[in-house]
mmCIF file of C-alpha atoms in Angstrom:
data_model
loop_
_atom_site.group_PDB
_atom_site.id
_atom_site.type_symbol
_atom_site.label_atom_id
_atom_site.label_comp_id
_atom_site.label_asym_id
_atom_site.label_seq_id
_atom_site.Cartn_x
_atom_site.Cartn_y
_atom_site.Cartn_z
ATOM 1 C CA UNK A 917 26.183 50.341 -59.164
ATOM 2 C CA UNK A 918 24.132 47.662 -57.378
ATOM 3 C CA UNK A 919 22.200 46.863 -60.563
ATOM 4 C CA UNK A 920 25.448 46.236 -62.440
ATOM 5 C CA UNK A 921 26.719 43.998 -59.662
ATOM 6 C CA UNK A 922 23.544 41.916 -59.485
ATOM 7 C CA UNK A 923 23.396 41.629 -63.269
ATOM 8 C CA UNK A 924 26.953 40.279 -63.335
ATOM 9 C CA UNK A 925 26.566 37.650 -60.616
ATOM 10 C CA UNK A 926 23.042 36.561 -61.599
ATOM 11 C CA UNK A 927 23.774 36.098 -65.302
ATOM 12 C CA UNK A 928 27.586 35.765 -65.413
ATOM 13 C CA UNK A 929 27.737 38.721 -67.791
ATOM 14 C CA UNK A 930 31.184 39.758 -69.005
ATOM 15 C CA UNK A 931 32.613 43.218 -68.438
ATOM 16 C CA UNK A 932 32.371 44.228 -72.096
ATOM 17 C CA UNK A 933 28.643 43.449 -72.138
ATOM 18 C CA UNK A 934 28.059 45.565 -69.026
ATOM 19 C CA UNK A 935 30.031 48.390 -70.663
ATOM 20 C CA UNK A 936 27.575 48.393 -73.533
ATOM 21 C CA UNK A 937 24.406 47.950 -71.456
ATOM 22 C CA UNK A 938 25.241 50.493 -68.733
ATOM 23 C CA UNK A 939 27.470 52.783 -70.817
ATOM 24 C CA UNK A 940 30.340 52.701 -68.331
ATOM 25 C CA UNK A 941 34.035 52.049 -68.766
ATOM 26 C CA UNK A 942 35.530 48.676 -67.926
ATOM 27 C CA UNK A 943 37.550 50.218 -65.086
ATOM 28 C CA UNK A 944 34.440 51.811 -63.568
ATOM 29 C CA UNK A 945 32.526 48.547 -63.728
ATOM 30 C CA UNK A 946 35.333 46.575 -62.076
ATOM 31 C CA UNK A 947 35.725 49.218 -59.355
ATOM 32 C CA UNK A 948 31.987 49.372 -58.638
ATOM 33 C CA UNK A 949 31.753 45.572 -58.641
ATOM 34 C CA UNK A 950 34.378 45.370 -55.919
ATOM 35 C CA UNK A 951 32.791 48.190 -53.918
ATOM 36 C CA UNK A 952 29.442 46.384 -53.767
ATOM 37 C CA UNK A 953 31.179 43.061 -53.151
ATOM 38 C CA UNK A 954 32.995 44.378 -50.074
ATOM 39 C CA UNK A 955 29.905 46.235 -48.857
ATOM 40 C CA UNK A 956 27.872 43.014 -48.799
ATOM 41 C CA UNK A 957 30.670 41.092 -47.070
ATOM 42 C CA UNK A 958 30.758 43.717 -44.322
ATOM 43 C CA UNK A 959 27.165 42.712 -43.581
ATOM 44 C CA UNK A 960 28.122 39.096 -42.892
ATOM 45 C CA UNK A 961 27.256 39.323 -39.190
ATOM 46 C CA UNK A 962 23.766 40.430 -40.164
ATOM 47 C CA UNK A 963 23.225 38.045 -43.066
ATOM 48 C CA UNK A 964 24.853 34.816 -41.879
ATOM 49 C CA UNK A 965 22.292 32.834 -39.912
ATOM 50 C CA UNK A 966 22.883 31.939 -36.286
ATOM 51 C CA UNK A 967 22.615 28.153 -35.924
ATOM 52 C CA UNK A 968 19.536 26.877 -34.118
ATOM 53 C CA UNK A 969 19.446 23.418 -32.656
ATOM 54 C CA UNK A 970 16.763 20.809 -33.147
ATOM 55 C CA UNK A 971 15.052 20.383 -29.796
ATOM 56 C CA UNK A 972 12.877 17.669 -28.290
ATOM 57 C CA UNK A 973 9.688 19.473 -29.370
ATOM 58 C CA UNK A 974 10.470 19.160 -33.078
ATOM 59 C CA UNK A 975 7.651 17.305 -34.831
ATOM 60 C CA UNK A 976 9.005 17.417 -38.369
ATOM 61 C CA UNK A 977 9.827 13.838 -39.289
ATOM 62 C CA UNK A 978 13.007 14.567 -41.183
ATOM 63 C CA UNK A 979 14.735 16.269 -38.225
ATOM 64 C CA UNK A 980 13.035 14.882 -35.130
ATOM 65 C CA UNK A 981 15.535 12.025 -34.715
ATOM 66 C CA UNK A 982 18.591 14.341 -34.530
ATOM 67 C CA UNK A 983 18.007 16.249 -31.314
ATOM 68 C CA UNK A 984 20.728 18.853 -30.637
ATOM 69 C CA UNK A 985 21.693 18.850 -34.320
ATOM 70 C CA UNK A 986 22.606 22.276 -35.716
ATOM 71 C CA UNK A 987 22.260 21.524 -39.426
ATOM 72 C CA UNK A 988 24.379 19.958 -42.143
ATOM 73 C CA UNK A 989 27.603 20.635 -43.990
ATOM 74 C CA UNK A 990 29.191 19.605 -47.251
ATOM 75 C CA UNK A 991 31.755 20.711 -49.794
ATOM 76 C CA UNK A 992 31.141 21.735 -53.382
ATOM 77 C CA UNK A 993 33.444 22.603 -56.257
ATOM 78 C CA UNK A 994 33.197 26.020 -57.892
ATOM 79 C CA UNK A 995 35.341 26.737 -60.936
ATOM 80 C CA UNK A 996 37.962 29.456 -60.587
ATOM 81 C CA UNK A 997 40.501 31.258 -62.732
ATOM 82 C CA UNK A 998 44.061 30.749 -61.449
ATOM 83 C CA UNK A 999 47.546 31.210 -62.929
ATOM 84 C CA UNK A 1000 48.901 28.267 -64.926
ATOM 85 C CA UNK A 1001 51.452 27.557 -62.194
ATOM 86 C CA UNK A 1002 48.636 26.932 -59.655
ATOM 87 C CA UNK A 1003 46.296 24.841 -61.789
ATOM 88 C CA UNK A 1004 47.641 21.475 -60.645
ATOM 89 C CA UNK A 1005 46.760 22.284 -57.015
ATOM 90 C CA UNK A 1006 43.268 23.459 -57.936
ATOM 91 C CA UNK A 1007 42.528 20.532 -60.241
ATOM 92 C CA UNK A 1008 39.785 18.218 -58.954
ATOM 93 C CA UNK A 1009 39.475 14.478 -59.450
ATOM 94 C CA UNK A 1010 37.308 15.226 -62.496
ATOM 95 C CA UNK A 1011 39.992 17.427 -64.009
ATOM 96 C CA UNK A 1012 38.282 20.786 -63.392
ATOM 97 C CA UNK A 1013 40.146 23.771 -61.970
ATOM 98 C CA UNK A 1014 38.078 24.727 -58.940
ATOM 99 C CA UNK A 1015 38.057 25.767 -55.315
ATOM 100 C CA UNK A 1016 36.660 23.320 -52.783
ATOM 101 C CA UNK A 1017 34.051 25.308 -50.835
ATOM 102 C CA UNK A 1018 32.816 24.281 -47.392
ATOM 103 C CA UNK A 1019 29.212 25.261 -46.788
ATOM 104 C CA UNK A 1020 27.318 24.847 -43.522
ATOM 105 C CA UNK A 1021 23.576 25.408 -43.359
ATOM 106 C CA UNK A 1022 20.832 25.260 -40.760
ATOM 107 C CA UNK A 1023 17.683 23.165 -40.936
ATOM 108 C CA UNK A 1024 16.049 25.771 -43.199
ATOM 109 C CA UNK A 1025 18.788 25.765 -45.829
ATOM 110 C CA UNK A 1026 20.311 29.118 -44.831
ATOM 111 C CA UNK A 1027 24.085 29.355 -44.644
ATOM 112 C CA UNK A 1028 25.653 29.730 -41.198
ATOM 113 C CA UNK A 1029 29.272 29.393 -42.330
ATOM 114 C CA UNK A 1030 31.134 29.425 -45.647
ATOM 115 C CA UNK A 1031 34.831 28.823 -46.326
ATOM 116 C CA UNK A 1032 36.057 29.314 -49.902
ATOM 117 C CA UNK A 1033 39.586 29.338 -51.255
ATOM 118 C CA UNK A 1034 40.952 25.870 -50.657
ATOM 119 C CA UNK A 1035 42.366 24.151 -53.729
ATOM 120 C CA UNK A 1036 40.192 21.589 -55.484
ATOM 121 C CA UNK A 1037 42.707 18.822 -54.783
ATOM 122 C CA UNK A 1038 42.446 19.199 -50.998
ATOM 123 C CA UNK A 1039 40.557 16.573 -48.981
ATOM 124 C CA UNK A 1040 37.242 17.543 -47.389
ATOM 125 C CA UNK A 1041 38.401 16.552 -43.900
ATOM 126 C CA UNK A 1042 41.368 18.924 -44.077
ATOM 127 C CA UNK A 1043 39.104 21.829 -44.987
ATOM 128 C CA UNK A 1044 36.758 21.050 -42.100
ATOM 129 C CA UNK A 1045 39.695 20.914 -39.689
ATOM 130 C CA UNK A 1046 40.853 24.311 -40.931
ATOM 131 C CA UNK A 1047 37.347 25.726 -40.465
ATOM 132 C CA UNK A 1048 37.086 24.762 -36.791
ATOM 133 C CA UNK A 1049 40.699 25.786 -36.092
ATOM 134 C CA UNK A 1050 40.296 29.397 -37.228
ATOM 135 C CA UNK A 1051 39.743 32.109 -34.582
ATOM 136 C CA UNK A 1052 36.557 33.211 -36.362
ATOM 137 C CA UNK A 1053 35.807 29.844 -37.899
ATOM 138 C CA UNK A 1054 33.028 27.311 -37.551
ATOM 139 C CA UNK A 1055 31.853 27.046 -33.941
ATOM 140 C CA UNK A 1056 30.550 23.725 -32.660
ATOM 141 C CA UNK A 1057 29.999 23.312 -28.926
ATOM 142 C CA UNK A 1058 30.448 19.969 -27.221
ATOM 143 C CA UNK A 1059 27.140 18.125 -27.102
ATOM 144 C CA UNK A 1060 25.970 19.566 -30.431
ATOM 145 C CA UNK A 1061 26.753 18.456 -33.950
ATOM 146 C CA UNK A 1062 26.347 18.821 -37.699
ATOM 147 C CA UNK A 1063 25.498 16.083 -40.186
ATOM 148 C CA UNK A 1064 28.479 15.404 -42.449
ATOM 149 C CA UNK A 1065 29.195 13.320 -45.526
ATOM 150 C CA UNK A 1066 31.192 10.078 -45.384
ATOM 151 C CA UNK A 1067 34.280 11.929 -46.632
ATOM 152 C CA UNK A 1068 34.607 13.298 -43.103
ATOM 153 C CA UNK A 1069 35.230 11.157 -40.012
ATOM 154 C CA UNK A 1070 32.488 10.360 -37.528
ATOM 155 C CA UNK A 1071 33.788 12.437 -34.635
ATOM 156 C CA UNK A 1072 32.549 14.557 -31.751
ATOM 157 C CA UNK A 1073 30.469 17.359 -33.239
ATOM 158 C CA UNK A 1074 30.181 15.738 -36.672
ATOM 159 C CA UNK A 1075 27.748 12.881 -37.272
ATOM 160 C CA UNK A 1076 28.729 10.860 -40.338
ATOM 161 C CA UNK A 1077 26.970 7.898 -41.982
ATOM 162 C CA UNK A 1078 28.245 4.339 -41.776
ATOM 163 C CA UNK A 1079 30.815 3.539 -44.417
ATOM 164 C CA UNK A 1080 30.411 0.419 -46.521
ATOM 165 C CA UNK A 1081 26.604 0.689 -46.415
ATOM 166 C CA UNK A 1082 24.104 2.043 -48.929
ATOM 167 C CA UNK A 1083 23.658 5.779 -48.542
ATOM 168 C CA UNK A 1084 22.366 7.795 -51.504
ATOM 169 C CA UNK A 1085 18.614 8.391 -51.685
ATOM 170 C CA UNK A 1086 18.169 6.715 -55.062
ATOM 171 C CA UNK A 1087 19.468 3.460 -53.582
ATOM 172 C CA UNK A 1088 16.393 3.171 -51.329
ATOM 173 C CA UNK A 1089 13.696 3.595 -53.959
ATOM 174 C CA UNK A 1090 11.204 0.759 -54.195
ATOM 175 C CA UNK A 1091 9.901 -1.606 -51.527
ATOM 176 C CA UNK A 1092 12.463 -4.222 -52.511
ATOM 177 C CA UNK A 1093 15.257 -1.797 -51.533
ATOM 178 C CA UNK A 1094 13.998 -1.065 -48.017
ATOM 179 C CA UNK A 1095 16.708 -1.071 -45.320
ATOM 180 C CA UNK A 1096 17.217 -4.390 -43.562
ATOM 181 C CA UNK A 1097 19.643 -3.394 -40.791
ATOM 182 C CA UNK A 1098 19.949 -0.561 -38.304
ATOM 183 C CA UNK A 1099 23.019 0.791 -40.105
ATOM 184 C CA UNK A 1100 21.211 0.873 -43.438
ATOM 185 C CA UNK A 1101 18.201 2.590 -41.892
ATOM 186 C CA UNK A 1102 20.447 5.150 -40.200
ATOM 187 C CA UNK A 1103 22.163 5.908 -43.498
ATOM 188 C CA UNK A 1104 18.829 6.330 -45.277
ATOM 189 C CA UNK A 1105 17.580 8.828 -42.689
ATOM 190 C CA UNK A 1106 20.954 10.559 -42.551
ATOM 191 C CA UNK A 1107 20.991 10.998 -46.334
ATOM 192 C CA UNK A 1108 17.439 12.336 -46.380
ATOM 193 C CA UNK A 1109 18.183 14.874 -43.663
ATOM 194 C CA UNK A 1110 21.647 15.961 -44.775
ATOM 195 C CA UNK A 1111 20.224 16.544 -48.247
ATOM 196 C CA UNK A 1112 19.285 20.055 -47.071
ATOM 197 C CA UNK A 1113 22.836 21.310 -47.719
ATOM 198 C CA UNK A 1114 22.884 19.761 -51.196
ATOM 199 C CA UNK A 1115 19.623 21.523 -52.015
ATOM 200 C CA UNK A 1116 21.007 24.777 -50.601
ATOM 201 C CA UNK A 1117 24.005 24.519 -52.928
ATOM 202 C CA UNK A 1118 21.695 23.693 -55.841
ATOM 203 C CA UNK A 1119 19.517 26.745 -55.198
ATOM 204 C CA UNK A 1120 22.622 28.910 -54.694
ATOM 205 C CA UNK A 1121 24.109 27.963 -58.063
ATOM 206 C CA UNK A 1122 20.710 28.223 -59.704
ATOM 207 C CA UNK A 1123 20.355 31.818 -58.551
ATOM 208 C CA UNK A 1124 23.872 33.000 -59.344
ATOM 209 C CA UNK A 1125 25.191 31.961 -62.754
ATOM 210 C CA UNK A 1126 28.646 33.303 -61.903
ATOM 211 C CA UNK A 1127 29.078 30.224 -59.677
ATOM 212 C CA UNK A 1128 28.274 27.771 -62.469
ATOM 213 C CA UNK A 1129 31.121 28.549 -64.853
ATOM 214 C CA UNK A 1130 34.754 29.603 -64.572
ATOM 215 C CA UNK A 1131 35.003 33.251 -63.609
ATOM 216 C CA UNK A 1132 37.344 35.677 -65.333
ATOM 217 C CA UNK A 1133 37.971 37.416 -61.984
ATOM 218 C CA UNK A 1134 41.108 36.641 -59.916
ATOM 219 C CA UNK A 1135 40.642 33.767 -57.467
ATOM 220 C CA UNK A 1136 40.660 36.127 -54.459
ATOM 221 C CA UNK A 1137 37.780 38.133 -55.917
ATOM 222 C CA UNK A 1138 35.977 34.953 -56.929
ATOM 223 C CA UNK A 1139 36.152 33.591 -53.371
ATOM 224 C CA UNK A 1140 34.700 36.847 -52.080
ATOM 225 C CA UNK A 1141 31.986 36.508 -54.710
ATOM 226 C CA UNK A 1142 31.134 33.014 -53.447
ATOM 227 C CA UNK A 1143 30.666 34.320 -49.903
ATOM 228 C CA UNK A 1144 28.625 37.268 -51.164
ATOM 229 C CA UNK A 1145 26.309 34.976 -53.132
ATOM 230 C CA UNK A 1146 25.740 32.906 -49.978
ATOM 231 C CA UNK A 1147 24.909 36.044 -47.996
ATOM 232 C CA UNK A 1148 22.451 37.213 -50.653
ATOM 233 C CA UNK A 1149 20.982 33.690 -50.708
ATOM 234 C CA UNK A 1150 20.144 34.121 -47.019
ATOM 235 C CA UNK A 1151 18.730 37.596 -47.607
ATOM 236 C CA UNK A 1152 16.442 36.337 -50.360
ATOM 237 C CA UNK A 1153 15.242 33.453 -48.193
ATOM 238 C CA UNK A 1154 14.521 35.872 -45.365
ATOM 239 C CA UNK A 1155 12.642 38.408 -47.459
ATOM 240 C CA UNK A 1156 10.799 36.023 -49.796
ATOM 241 C CA UNK A 1157 8.240 34.622 -47.391
ATOM 242 C CA UNK A 1158 6.659 32.511 -50.139
ATOM 243 C CA UNK A 1159 9.916 30.643 -50.804
ATOM 244 C CA UNK A 1160 11.314 27.926 -48.599
ATOM 245 C CA UNK A 1161 13.874 25.285 -49.510
ATOM 246 C CA UNK A 1162 12.280 22.975 -46.975
ATOM 247 C CA UNK A 1163 8.487 23.244 -47.034
ATOM 248 C CA UNK A 1164 6.603 22.945 -43.741
ATOM 249 C CA UNK A 1165 9.668 22.674 -41.531
ATOM 250 C CA UNK A 1166 8.997 23.320 -37.854
ATOM 251 C CA UNK A 1167 10.381 26.445 -36.284
ATOM 252 C CA UNK A 1168 13.001 25.734 -33.656
ATOM 253 C CA UNK A 1169 13.102 27.950 -30.623
ATOM 254 C CA UNK A 1170 16.496 27.281 -29.102
ATOM 255 C CA UNK A 1171 19.310 29.447 -30.428
ATOM 256 C CA UNK A 1172 22.705 27.795 -30.276
ATOM 257 C CA UNK A 1173 25.217 29.938 -28.381
ATOM 258 C CA UNK A 1174 28.811 28.944 -27.772
ATOM 259 C CA UNK A 1175 31.684 29.927 -25.566
ATOM 260 C CA UNK A 1176 35.314 29.459 -26.545
ATOM 261 C CA UNK A 1177 35.902 26.948 -23.761
ATOM 262 C CA UNK A 1178 33.098 24.703 -25.030
ATOM 263 C CA UNK A 1179 33.955 24.796 -28.730
ATOM 264 C CA UNK A 1180 35.405 21.815 -30.578
ATOM 265 C CA UNK A 1181 38.812 22.685 -32.048
ATOM 266 C CA UNK A 1182 39.939 19.351 -33.455
ATOM 267 C CA UNK A 1183 38.402 16.310 -35.114
ATOM 268 C CA UNK A 1184 38.881 13.134 -33.149
ATOM 269 C CA UNK A 1185 36.877 9.938 -33.086
ATOM 270 C CA UNK A 1186 35.944 8.463 -29.726
ATOM 271 C CA UNK A 1187 34.411 5.254 -28.463
ATOM 272 C CA UNK A 1188 31.666 7.258 -26.758
ATOM 273 C CA UNK A 1189 30.665 9.039 -29.982
ATOM 274 C CA UNK A 1190 30.751 5.805 -31.990
ATOM 275 C CA UNK A 1191 28.631 4.040 -29.379
ATOM 276 C CA UNK A 1192 26.156 6.922 -29.319
ATOM 277 C CA UNK A 1193 25.693 6.608 -33.091
ATOM 278 C CA UNK A 1194 25.204 2.840 -32.753
ATOM 279 C CA UNK A 1195 22.617 3.315 -30.001
ATOM 280 C CA UNK A 1196 20.809 5.963 -32.027
ATOM 281 C CA UNK A 1197 20.681 3.787 -35.133
ATOM 282 C CA UNK A 1198 19.332 0.814 -33.161
ATOM 283 C CA UNK A 1199 16.654 2.949 -31.514
ATOM 284 C CA UNK A 1200 15.578 4.448 -34.848
ATOM 285 C CA UNK A 1201 15.466 1.056 -36.550
ATOM 286 C CA UNK A 1202 13.460 -0.564 -33.747
ATOM 287 C CA UNK A 1203 10.859 2.206 -33.814
ATOM 288 C CA UNK A 1204 10.583 1.922 -37.589
ATOM 289 C CA UNK A 1205 10.171 -1.874 -37.460
ATOM 290 C CA UNK A 1206 7.395 -1.593 -34.880
ATOM 291 C CA UNK A 1207 5.528 0.832 -37.120
ATOM 292 C CA UNK A 1208 5.964 -1.329 -40.203
#
């Protein structure tokens, strides 16, 4: 049962192929697939990582400048199979029919929260707002934050890069492309650090071929499959001690715990948060200039 399930999600093998390889009926395969799928999801409390904040003792260069950061988040498109009447809502800007998946990871590249099911046409900021509004959604306490992409606002709990400035890592290659302002330097460091979630998504899709192409399962089952693949991603990272998305990252000792009263439930920019980002970028840039 488990072997069939893993074979399907790892290699995106169709039901008829599994029938031949495991000598089981199509109905049995589908039923066993869903049994294993739900069994793994029931282990989500065990397999989803608890976020750990970056503390003042962190010596790893990539994360040391973001004290009290919990990790990074981003959205990714995963192709889904939906009825013809729903395809317009699921169609992305590139014309693919997909669900827009929110993934949140810690500094090690393990997933701490996953939300799948939103249509591909929906804006990233709306999905993030839904995630923090849910009773069992993404928890972010005041004073802590995640690194987010420019598609989301720079707001309490979510540190975004400066818009209108260079951002992507390839834009900084070569001495002639070195940052010349505090905002550019901040964006360069932000991009380098937030890249952990992009690498987590890359490893996730590399491991599970079912996430790389359109699934023949109903969208509800496919969304459960996405969550299950993320949970198994964490399990593999935990058990494979010789594999690490981020080599030589420092262990962080402080576990992030929240209470409902302290959690952020809406996304709102503030002068204080904007000023804090400006102060941080100036401090980072000044230190870098002194060293160079």
